[in-house]
Coordinates of C-alpha atoms in Angstrom, one line a residue:
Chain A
X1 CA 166.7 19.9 -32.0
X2 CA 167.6 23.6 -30.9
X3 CA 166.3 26.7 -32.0
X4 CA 170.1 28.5 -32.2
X5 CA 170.5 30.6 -35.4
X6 CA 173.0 28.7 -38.0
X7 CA 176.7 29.7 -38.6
X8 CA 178.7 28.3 -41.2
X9 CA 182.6 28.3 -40.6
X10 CA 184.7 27.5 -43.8
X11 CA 188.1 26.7 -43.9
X12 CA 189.8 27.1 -47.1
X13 CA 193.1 25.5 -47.8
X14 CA 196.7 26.4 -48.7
X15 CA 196.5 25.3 -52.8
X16 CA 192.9 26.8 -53.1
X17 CA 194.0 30.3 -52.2
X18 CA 197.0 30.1 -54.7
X19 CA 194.2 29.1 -57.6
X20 CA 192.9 32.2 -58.6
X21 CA 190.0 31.1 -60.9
X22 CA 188.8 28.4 -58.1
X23 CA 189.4 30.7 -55.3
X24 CA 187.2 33.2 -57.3
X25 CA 184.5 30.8 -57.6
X26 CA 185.0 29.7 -54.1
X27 CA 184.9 33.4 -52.6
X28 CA 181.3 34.0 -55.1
X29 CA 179.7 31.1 -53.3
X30 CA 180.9 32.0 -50.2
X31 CA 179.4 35.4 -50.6
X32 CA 176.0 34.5 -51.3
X33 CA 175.9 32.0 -48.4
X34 CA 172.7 34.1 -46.3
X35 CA 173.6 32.7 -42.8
X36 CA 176.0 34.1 -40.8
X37 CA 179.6 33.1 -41.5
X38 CA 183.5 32.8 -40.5
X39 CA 186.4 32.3 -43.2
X40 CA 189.8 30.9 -42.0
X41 CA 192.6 30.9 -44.3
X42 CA 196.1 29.9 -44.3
X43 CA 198.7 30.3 -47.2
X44 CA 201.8 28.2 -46.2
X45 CA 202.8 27.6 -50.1
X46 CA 202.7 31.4 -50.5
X47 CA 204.8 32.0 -47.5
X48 CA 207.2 29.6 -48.4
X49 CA 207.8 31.2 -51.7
X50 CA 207.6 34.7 -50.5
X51 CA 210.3 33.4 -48.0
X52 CA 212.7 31.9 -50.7
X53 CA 212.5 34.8 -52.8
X54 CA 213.5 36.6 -49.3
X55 CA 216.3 34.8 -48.8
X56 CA 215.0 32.6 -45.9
X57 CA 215.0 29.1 -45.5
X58 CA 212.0 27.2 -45.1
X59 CA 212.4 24.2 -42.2
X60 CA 209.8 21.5 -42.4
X61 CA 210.3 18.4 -39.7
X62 CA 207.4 15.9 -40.7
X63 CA 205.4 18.1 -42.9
X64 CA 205.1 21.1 -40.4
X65 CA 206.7 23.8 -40.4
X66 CA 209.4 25.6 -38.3
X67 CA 208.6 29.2 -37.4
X68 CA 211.6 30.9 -36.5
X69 CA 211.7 34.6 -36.1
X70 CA 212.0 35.3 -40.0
X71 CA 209.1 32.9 -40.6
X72 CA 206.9 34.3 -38.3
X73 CA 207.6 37.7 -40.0
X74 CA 206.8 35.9 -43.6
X75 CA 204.0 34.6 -42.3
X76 CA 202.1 38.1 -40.8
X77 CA 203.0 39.3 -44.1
X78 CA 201.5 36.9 -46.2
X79 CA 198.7 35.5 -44.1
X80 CA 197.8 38.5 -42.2
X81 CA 198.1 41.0 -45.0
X82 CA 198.6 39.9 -48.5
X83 CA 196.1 37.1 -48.5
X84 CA 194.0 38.3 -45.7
X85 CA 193.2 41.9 -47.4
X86 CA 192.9 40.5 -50.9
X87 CA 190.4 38.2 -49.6
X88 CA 188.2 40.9 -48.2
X89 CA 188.6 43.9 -51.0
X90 CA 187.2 40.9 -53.0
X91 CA 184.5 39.9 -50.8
X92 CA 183.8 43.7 -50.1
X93 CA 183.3 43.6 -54.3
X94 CA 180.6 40.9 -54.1
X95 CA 178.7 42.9 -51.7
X96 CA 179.9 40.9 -48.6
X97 CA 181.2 43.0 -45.6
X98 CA 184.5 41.1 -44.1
X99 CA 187.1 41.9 -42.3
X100 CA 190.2 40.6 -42.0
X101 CA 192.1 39.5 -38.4
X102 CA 194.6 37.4 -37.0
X103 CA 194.3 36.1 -33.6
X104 CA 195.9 39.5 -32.2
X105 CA 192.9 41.6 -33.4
X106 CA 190.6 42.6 -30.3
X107 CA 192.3 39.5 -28.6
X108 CA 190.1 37.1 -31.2
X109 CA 192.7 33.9 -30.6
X110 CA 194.8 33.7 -27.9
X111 CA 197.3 30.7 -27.9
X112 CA 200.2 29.8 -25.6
X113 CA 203.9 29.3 -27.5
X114 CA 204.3 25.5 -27.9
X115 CA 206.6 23.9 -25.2
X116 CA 209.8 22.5 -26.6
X117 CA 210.0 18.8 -26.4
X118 CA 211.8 16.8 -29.2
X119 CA 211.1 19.8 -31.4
X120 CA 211.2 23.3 -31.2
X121 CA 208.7 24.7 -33.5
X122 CA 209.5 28.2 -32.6
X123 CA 206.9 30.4 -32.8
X124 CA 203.8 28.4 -33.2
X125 CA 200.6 28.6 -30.7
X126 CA 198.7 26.0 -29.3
X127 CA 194.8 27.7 -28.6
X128 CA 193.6 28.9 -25.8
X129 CA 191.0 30.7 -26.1
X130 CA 188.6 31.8 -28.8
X131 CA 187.0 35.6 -27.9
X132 CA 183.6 34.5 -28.8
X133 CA 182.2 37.3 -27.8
X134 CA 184.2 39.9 -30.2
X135 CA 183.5 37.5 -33.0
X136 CA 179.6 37.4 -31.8
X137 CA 179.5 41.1 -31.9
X138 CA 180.8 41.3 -35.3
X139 CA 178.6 38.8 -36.6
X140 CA 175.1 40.8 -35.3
X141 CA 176.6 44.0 -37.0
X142 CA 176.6 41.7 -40.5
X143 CA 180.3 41.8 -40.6
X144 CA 182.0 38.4 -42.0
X145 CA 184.9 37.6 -40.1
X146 CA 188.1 36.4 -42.5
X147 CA 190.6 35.2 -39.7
X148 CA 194.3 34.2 -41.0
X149 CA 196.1 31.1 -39.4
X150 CA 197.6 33.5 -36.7
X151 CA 197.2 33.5 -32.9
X152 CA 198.5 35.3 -30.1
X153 CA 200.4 34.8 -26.9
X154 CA 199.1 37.4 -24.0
X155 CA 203.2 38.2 -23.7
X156 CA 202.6 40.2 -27.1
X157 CA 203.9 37.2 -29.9
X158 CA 202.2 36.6 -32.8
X159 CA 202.3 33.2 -33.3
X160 CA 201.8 30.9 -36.2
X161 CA 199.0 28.3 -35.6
X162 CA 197.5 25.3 -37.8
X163 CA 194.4 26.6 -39.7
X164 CA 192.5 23.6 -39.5
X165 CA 192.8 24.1 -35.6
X166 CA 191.8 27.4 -35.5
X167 CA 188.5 26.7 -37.4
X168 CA 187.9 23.6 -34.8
X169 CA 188.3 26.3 -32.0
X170 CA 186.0 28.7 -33.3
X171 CA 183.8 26.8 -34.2
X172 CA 183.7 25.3 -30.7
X173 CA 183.7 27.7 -29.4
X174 CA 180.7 28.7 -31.1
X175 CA 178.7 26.3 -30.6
X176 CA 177.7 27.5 -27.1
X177 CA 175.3 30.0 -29.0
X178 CA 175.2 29.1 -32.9
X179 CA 174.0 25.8 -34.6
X180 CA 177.6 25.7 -36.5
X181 CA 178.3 24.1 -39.7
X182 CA 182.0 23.5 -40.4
X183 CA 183.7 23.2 -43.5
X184 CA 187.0 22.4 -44.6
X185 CA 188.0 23.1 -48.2
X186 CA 190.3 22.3 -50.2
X187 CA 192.1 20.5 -53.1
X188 CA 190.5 17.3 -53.3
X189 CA 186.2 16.1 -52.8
X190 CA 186.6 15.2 -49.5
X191 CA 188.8 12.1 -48.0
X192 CA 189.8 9.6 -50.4
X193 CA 191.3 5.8 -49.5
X194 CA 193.2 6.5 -52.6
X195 CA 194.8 9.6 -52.7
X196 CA 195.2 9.3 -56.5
X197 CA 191.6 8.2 -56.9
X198 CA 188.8 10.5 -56.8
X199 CA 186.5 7.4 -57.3
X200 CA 187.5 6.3 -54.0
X201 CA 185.9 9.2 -52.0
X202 CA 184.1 7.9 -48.1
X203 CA 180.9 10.1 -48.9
X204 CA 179.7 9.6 -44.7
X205 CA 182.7 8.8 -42.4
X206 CA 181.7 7.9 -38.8
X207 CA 184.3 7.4 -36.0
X208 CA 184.2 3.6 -36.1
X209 CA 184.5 3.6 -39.5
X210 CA 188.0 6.3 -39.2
X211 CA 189.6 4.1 -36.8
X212 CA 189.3 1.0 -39.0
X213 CA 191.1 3.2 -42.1
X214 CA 193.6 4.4 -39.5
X215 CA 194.5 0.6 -38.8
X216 CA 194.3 -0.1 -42.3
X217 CA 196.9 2.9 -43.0
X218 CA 194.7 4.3 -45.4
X219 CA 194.8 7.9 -44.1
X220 CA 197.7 9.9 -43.2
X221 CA 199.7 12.8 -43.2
X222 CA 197.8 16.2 -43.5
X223 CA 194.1 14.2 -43.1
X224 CA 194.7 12.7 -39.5
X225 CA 195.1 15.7 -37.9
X226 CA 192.5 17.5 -40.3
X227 CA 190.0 14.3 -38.9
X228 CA 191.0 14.4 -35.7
X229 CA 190.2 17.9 -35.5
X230 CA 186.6 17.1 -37.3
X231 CA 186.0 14.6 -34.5
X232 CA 186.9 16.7 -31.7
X233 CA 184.9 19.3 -32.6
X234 CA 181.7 17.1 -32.9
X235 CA 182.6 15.9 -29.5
X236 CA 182.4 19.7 -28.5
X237 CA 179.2 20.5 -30.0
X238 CA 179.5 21.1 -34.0
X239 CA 176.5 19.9 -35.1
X240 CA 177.9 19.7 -38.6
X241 CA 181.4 18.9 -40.6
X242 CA 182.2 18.4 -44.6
X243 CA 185.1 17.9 -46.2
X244 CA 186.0 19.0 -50.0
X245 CA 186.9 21.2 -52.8
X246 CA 186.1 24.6 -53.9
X247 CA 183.2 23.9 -55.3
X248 CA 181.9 22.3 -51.5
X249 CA 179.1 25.4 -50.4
X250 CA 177.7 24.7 -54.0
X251 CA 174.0 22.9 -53.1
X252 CA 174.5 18.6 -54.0
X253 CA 178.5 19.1 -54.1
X254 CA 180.6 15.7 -54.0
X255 CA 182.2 15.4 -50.5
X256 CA 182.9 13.8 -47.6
X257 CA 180.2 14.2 -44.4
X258 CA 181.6 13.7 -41.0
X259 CA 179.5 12.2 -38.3
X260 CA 180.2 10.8 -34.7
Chain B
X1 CA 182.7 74.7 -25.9
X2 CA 181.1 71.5 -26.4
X3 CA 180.3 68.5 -24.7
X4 CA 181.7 65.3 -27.0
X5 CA 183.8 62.8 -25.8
X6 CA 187.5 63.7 -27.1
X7 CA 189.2 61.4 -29.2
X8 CA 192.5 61.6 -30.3
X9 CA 193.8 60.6 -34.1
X10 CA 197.6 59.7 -34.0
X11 CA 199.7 59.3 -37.5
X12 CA 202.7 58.0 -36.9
X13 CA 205.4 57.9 -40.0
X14 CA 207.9 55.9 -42.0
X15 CA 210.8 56.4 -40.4
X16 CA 209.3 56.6 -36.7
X17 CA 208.5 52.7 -37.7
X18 CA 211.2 51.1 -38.5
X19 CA 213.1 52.5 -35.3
X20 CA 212.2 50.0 -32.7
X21 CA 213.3 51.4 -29.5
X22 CA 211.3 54.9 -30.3
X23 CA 208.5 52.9 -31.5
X24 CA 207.8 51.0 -28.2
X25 CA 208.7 54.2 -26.4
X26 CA 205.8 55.7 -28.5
X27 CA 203.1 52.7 -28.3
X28 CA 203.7 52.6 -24.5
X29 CA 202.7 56.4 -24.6
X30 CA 199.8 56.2 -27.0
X31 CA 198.7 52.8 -24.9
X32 CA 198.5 55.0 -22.0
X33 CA 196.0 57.4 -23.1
X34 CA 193.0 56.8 -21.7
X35 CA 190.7 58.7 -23.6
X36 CA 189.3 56.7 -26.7
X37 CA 191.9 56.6 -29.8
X38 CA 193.1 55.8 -33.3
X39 CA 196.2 54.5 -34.4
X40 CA 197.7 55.7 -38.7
X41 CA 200.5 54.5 -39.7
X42 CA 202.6 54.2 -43.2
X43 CA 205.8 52.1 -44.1
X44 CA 207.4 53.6 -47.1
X45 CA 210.5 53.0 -46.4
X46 CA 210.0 49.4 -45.1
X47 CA 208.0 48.6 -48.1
X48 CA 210.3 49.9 -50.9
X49 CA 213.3 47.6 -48.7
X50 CA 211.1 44.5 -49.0
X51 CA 209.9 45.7 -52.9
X52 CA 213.8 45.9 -52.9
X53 CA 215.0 42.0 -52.1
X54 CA 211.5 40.8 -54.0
X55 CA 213.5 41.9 -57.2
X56 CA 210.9 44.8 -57.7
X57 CA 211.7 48.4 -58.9
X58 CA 210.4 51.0 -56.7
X59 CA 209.8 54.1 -58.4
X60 CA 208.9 57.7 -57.2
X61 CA 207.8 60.8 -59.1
X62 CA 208.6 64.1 -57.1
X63 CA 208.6 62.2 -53.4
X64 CA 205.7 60.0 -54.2
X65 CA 205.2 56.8 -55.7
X66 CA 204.1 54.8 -58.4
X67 CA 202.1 51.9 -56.8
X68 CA 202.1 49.6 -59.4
X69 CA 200.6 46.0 -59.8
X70 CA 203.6 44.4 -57.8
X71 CA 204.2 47.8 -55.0
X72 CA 200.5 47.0 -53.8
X73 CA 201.0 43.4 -53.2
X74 CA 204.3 44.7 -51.4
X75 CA 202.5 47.6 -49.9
X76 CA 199.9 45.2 -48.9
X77 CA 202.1 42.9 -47.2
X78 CA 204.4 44.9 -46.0
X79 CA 201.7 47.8 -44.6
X80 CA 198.3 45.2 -43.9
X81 CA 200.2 42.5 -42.8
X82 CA 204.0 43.0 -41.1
X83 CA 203.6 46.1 -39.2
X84 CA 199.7 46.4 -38.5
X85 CA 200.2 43.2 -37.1
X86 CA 203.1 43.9 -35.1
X87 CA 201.6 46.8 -33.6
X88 CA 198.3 45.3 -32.6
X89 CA 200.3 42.5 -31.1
X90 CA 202.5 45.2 -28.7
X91 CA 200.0 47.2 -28.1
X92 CA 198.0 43.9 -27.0
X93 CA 200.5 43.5 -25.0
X94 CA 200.7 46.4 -23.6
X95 CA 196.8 45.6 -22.0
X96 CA 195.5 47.9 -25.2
X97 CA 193.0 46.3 -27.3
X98 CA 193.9 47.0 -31.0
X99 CA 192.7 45.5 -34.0
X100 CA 194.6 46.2 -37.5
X101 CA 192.6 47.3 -40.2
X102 CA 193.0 48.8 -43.8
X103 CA 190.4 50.0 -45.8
X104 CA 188.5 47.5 -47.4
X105 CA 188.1 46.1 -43.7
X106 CA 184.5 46.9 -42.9
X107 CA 184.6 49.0 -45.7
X108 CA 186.1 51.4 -43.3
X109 CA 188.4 53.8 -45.9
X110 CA 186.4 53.9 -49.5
X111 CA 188.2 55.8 -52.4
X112 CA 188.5 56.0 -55.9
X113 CA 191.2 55.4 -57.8
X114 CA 193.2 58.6 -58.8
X115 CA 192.2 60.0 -62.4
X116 CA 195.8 59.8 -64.6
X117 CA 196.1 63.2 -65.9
X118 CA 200.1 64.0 -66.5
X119 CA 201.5 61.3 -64.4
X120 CA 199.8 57.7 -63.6
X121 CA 200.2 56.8 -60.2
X122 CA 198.9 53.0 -60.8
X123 CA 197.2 52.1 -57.9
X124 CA 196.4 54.9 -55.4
X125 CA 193.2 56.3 -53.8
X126 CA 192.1 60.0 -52.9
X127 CA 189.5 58.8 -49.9
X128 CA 185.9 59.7 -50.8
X129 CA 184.1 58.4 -47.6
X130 CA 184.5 57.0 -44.2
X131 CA 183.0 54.6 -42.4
X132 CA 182.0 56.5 -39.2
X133 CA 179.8 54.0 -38.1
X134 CA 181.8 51.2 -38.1
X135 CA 184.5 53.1 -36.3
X136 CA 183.0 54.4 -33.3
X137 CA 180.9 50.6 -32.9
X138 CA 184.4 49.6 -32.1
X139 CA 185.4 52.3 -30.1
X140 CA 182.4 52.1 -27.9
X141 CA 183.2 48.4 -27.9
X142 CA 186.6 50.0 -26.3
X143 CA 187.9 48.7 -29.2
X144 CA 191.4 50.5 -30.5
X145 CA 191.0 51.0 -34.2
X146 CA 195.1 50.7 -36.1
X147 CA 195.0 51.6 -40.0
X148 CA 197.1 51.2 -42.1
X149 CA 197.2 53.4 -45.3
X150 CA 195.6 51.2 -47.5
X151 CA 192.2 52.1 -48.8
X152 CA 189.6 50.4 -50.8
X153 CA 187.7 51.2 -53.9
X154 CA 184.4 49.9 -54.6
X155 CA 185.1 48.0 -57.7
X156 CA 187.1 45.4 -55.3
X157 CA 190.4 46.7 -54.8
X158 CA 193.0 47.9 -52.7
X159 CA 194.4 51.4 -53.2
X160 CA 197.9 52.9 -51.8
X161 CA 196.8 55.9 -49.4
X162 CA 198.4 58.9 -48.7
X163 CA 198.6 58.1 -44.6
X164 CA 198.4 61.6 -43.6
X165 CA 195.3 62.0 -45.7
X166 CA 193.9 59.1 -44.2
X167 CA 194.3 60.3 -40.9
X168 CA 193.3 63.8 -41.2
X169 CA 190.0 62.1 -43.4
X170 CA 189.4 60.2 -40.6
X171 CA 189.5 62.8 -37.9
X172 CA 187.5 64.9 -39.9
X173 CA 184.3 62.7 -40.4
X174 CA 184.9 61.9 -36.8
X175 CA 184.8 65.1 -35.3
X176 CA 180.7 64.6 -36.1
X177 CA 180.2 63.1 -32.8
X178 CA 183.7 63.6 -31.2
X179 CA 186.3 66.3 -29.8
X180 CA 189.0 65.2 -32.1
X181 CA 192.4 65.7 -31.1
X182 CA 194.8 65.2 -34.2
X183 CA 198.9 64.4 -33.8
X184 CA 201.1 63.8 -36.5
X185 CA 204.6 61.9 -35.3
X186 CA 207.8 61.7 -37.6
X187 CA 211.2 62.0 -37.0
X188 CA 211.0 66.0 -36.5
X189 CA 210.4 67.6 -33.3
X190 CA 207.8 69.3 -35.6
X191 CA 207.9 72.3 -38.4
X192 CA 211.3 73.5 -38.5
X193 CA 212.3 76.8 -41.0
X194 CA 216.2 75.0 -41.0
X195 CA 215.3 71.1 -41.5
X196 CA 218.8 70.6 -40.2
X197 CA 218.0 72.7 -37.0
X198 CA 215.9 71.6 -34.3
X199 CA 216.2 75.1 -32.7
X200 CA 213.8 76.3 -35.7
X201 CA 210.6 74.7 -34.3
X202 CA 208.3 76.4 -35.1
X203 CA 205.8 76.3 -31.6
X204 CA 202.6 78.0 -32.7
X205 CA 201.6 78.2 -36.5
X206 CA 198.5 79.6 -38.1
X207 CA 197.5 80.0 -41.7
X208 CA 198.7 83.1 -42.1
X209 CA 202.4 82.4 -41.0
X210 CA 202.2 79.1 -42.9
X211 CA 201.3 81.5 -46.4
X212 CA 204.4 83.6 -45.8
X213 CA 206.5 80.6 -44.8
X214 CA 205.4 78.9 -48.2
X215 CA 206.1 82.5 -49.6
X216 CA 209.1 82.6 -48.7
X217 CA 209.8 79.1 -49.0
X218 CA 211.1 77.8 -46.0
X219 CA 208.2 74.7 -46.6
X220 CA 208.4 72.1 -49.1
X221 CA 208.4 68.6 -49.9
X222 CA 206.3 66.4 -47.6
X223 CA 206.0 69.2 -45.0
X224 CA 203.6 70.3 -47.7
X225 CA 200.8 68.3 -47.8
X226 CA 201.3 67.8 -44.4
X227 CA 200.3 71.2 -43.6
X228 CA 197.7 71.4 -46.4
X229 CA 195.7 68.3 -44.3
X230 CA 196.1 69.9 -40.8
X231 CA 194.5 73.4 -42.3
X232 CA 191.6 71.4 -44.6
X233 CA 190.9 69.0 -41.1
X234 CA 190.7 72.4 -38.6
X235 CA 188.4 74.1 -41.3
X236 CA 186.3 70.8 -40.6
X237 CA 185.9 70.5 -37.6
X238 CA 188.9 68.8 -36.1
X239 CA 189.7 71.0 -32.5
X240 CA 193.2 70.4 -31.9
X241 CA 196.6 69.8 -33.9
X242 CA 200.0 69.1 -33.5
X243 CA 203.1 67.9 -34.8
X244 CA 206.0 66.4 -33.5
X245 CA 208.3 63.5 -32.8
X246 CA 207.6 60.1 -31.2
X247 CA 207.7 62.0 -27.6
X248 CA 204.9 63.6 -28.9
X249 CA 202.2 62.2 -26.6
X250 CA 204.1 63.2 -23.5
X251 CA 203.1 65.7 -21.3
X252 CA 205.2 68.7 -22.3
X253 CA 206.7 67.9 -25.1
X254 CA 208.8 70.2 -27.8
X255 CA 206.1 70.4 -30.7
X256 CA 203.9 72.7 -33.3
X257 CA 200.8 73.2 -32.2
X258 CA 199.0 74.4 -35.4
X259 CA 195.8 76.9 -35.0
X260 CA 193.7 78.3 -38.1

């Protein structure tokens, strides 16, 4: 038990932000949530078709993608400004005073360029730190932070930077003064042993119990590193983590609840 | 005489932007100042390049344009996301701690959008109020304010802005609790009677050179509503303005200094 005040941290994922009637919905319940609270967004799908209309080539190498120096532009312009401001002038219409930053804004996430090893994934940031205190004073003048999947390298690069990471890191980060809830939206109720099978949704999913569906081969792709992130940041003091779709902040929502 | 802090307002302009070499000359300038500051900029020309290869028609009435529903997701982009970003990152590099902001952010610029009387603009804002609050908590956080010249309206969305409006808006609700200093840069070494000679700076202008000058017509185009905001902002309270190219903040430099 602790007496800390509660924040809530949601992620919300690429195909939810293209879904305008879900992200609507999404963005409502967010609204009305009365604690404190952080979005994170990313908007990779969006990029990628603002960046073949553009002319530029999109380069994935095992699902992630590489951020060469016209991606990186794509990506300020469509994470830190299309989808970042039309996230707030909606939340500013439901009465909920955000503001929108990437990891540049008054230093909020400051990452280091990823070293080149088998792969060079250009300009992508591995965290370093979270400004918790920036983010802190926001929060006591009842401004919502909406931060885009963007950090920054002290040398003056914007660099792009897995969302699900960045909401880990904050919400680490965090932790040192808030009780922090975490939340990780997106298209489906939560993790599912079937990927085709919403019927097959792990409601409570301990550590024990991921590790025997890792051996099992059950979860892959885009959910280990989403889960591995979920475990790390219990490790580091979240006290809380769910996993699920757009309709997740709604009270007795379907969804998957991560514990140690 | 008075005894507030001075702050100095900088617009910088379109063209100004896009030149890269003259834009870090002018961020490591404006980085330097050491008293507290605000960064304006625009991106006309960028936006109407990237409206261009998105397959999307641009269209301008007498100089300005019609924003419609396609140039504010451009403008948006382009404005919010590519250059604010860019900036904040330099000048974050440059041991300056910006934070990129348009509008709706912290409900910062409110306006409505503009009445259609002869000619439909689409989406633009005249600014009706400015968040004077929010700006000097960040300030006084040593926080460096960068806006671009999007503004919000209260039904939830995001208005094209007029950037030398915004800026002399801003420095005018400002000037409440500050010294305002106000500096527009552009590609001129200020108001010239020959736009082809930069011998015809004009050094000093008041309001009643500026009436025989638009007498006699040696103004026009985006020279005047230029002029019209630095005359409405020194009627308001703003102490100090002048125009002038992206050596503007130097010690010395050619300029117009404009007095009432």
């Amino acid at each position: 038990m602790n007496n800390k005040q509660v924040l809530k941290i949601v992620k919300i994922g690429g195909k939810l932000i293209e879904h305008e009637k879900k992200l609507s919905e999404f963005l409502l319940d967010f609204a009305k949530l009365s604690e404190p609270k952080i979005l994170i967004h990313g908007g990779g799908n969006m990029a990628t078709e603002i960046a073949g209309r553009l002319g530029y080539e999109t380069h994935m190498v095992d699902g992630r993608r590489i951020t060469d120096a016209n991606s990186i532009q794509v990506i300020t312009m469509v994470y830190g400004g299309l989808i970042s401001k039309n996230i707030v002038a909606k939340l500013q219409g439901l009465d909920c005073n955000a503001i929108g930053l990437c990891g540049a804004d008054g230093k909020s996430i400051v990452s280091s360029k990823r070293p080149v090893k088998d792969i060079d994934f250009g300009f992508v940031g591995d965290i370093e730190n979270i400004n918790q205190k920036f983010i802190t004073s926001l929060l006591e003048q009842g401004i919502i932070p909406v931060f885009s999947a963007i950090s920054y390298s002290d040398s003056g690069h914007l660099l792009n930077t897995n969302g699900d990471s960045v909401a880990a890191e904050i919400a680490k980060a965090m932790s040192e003064n808030y009780s922090v809830e975490l939340y990780y939206c997106f298209e489906k109720k939560g993790v599912l042993t079937d990927i085709e099978d919403e019927k097959s949704l792990i409601e409570v999913l301990d550590s024990v119990k991921y590790d025997e569906l890792k051996k099992q081969k059950l979860i892959h792709s885009g959910m280990l590193p989403k889960l591995h992130n979920c475990f790390s940041a219990l490790e580091h003091g979240v006290e809380n983590i769910s996993l699920g779709d757009h309709e997740l902040l709604k009270d007795g929502s379907l969804k998957t609840v991560i514990i140690k």
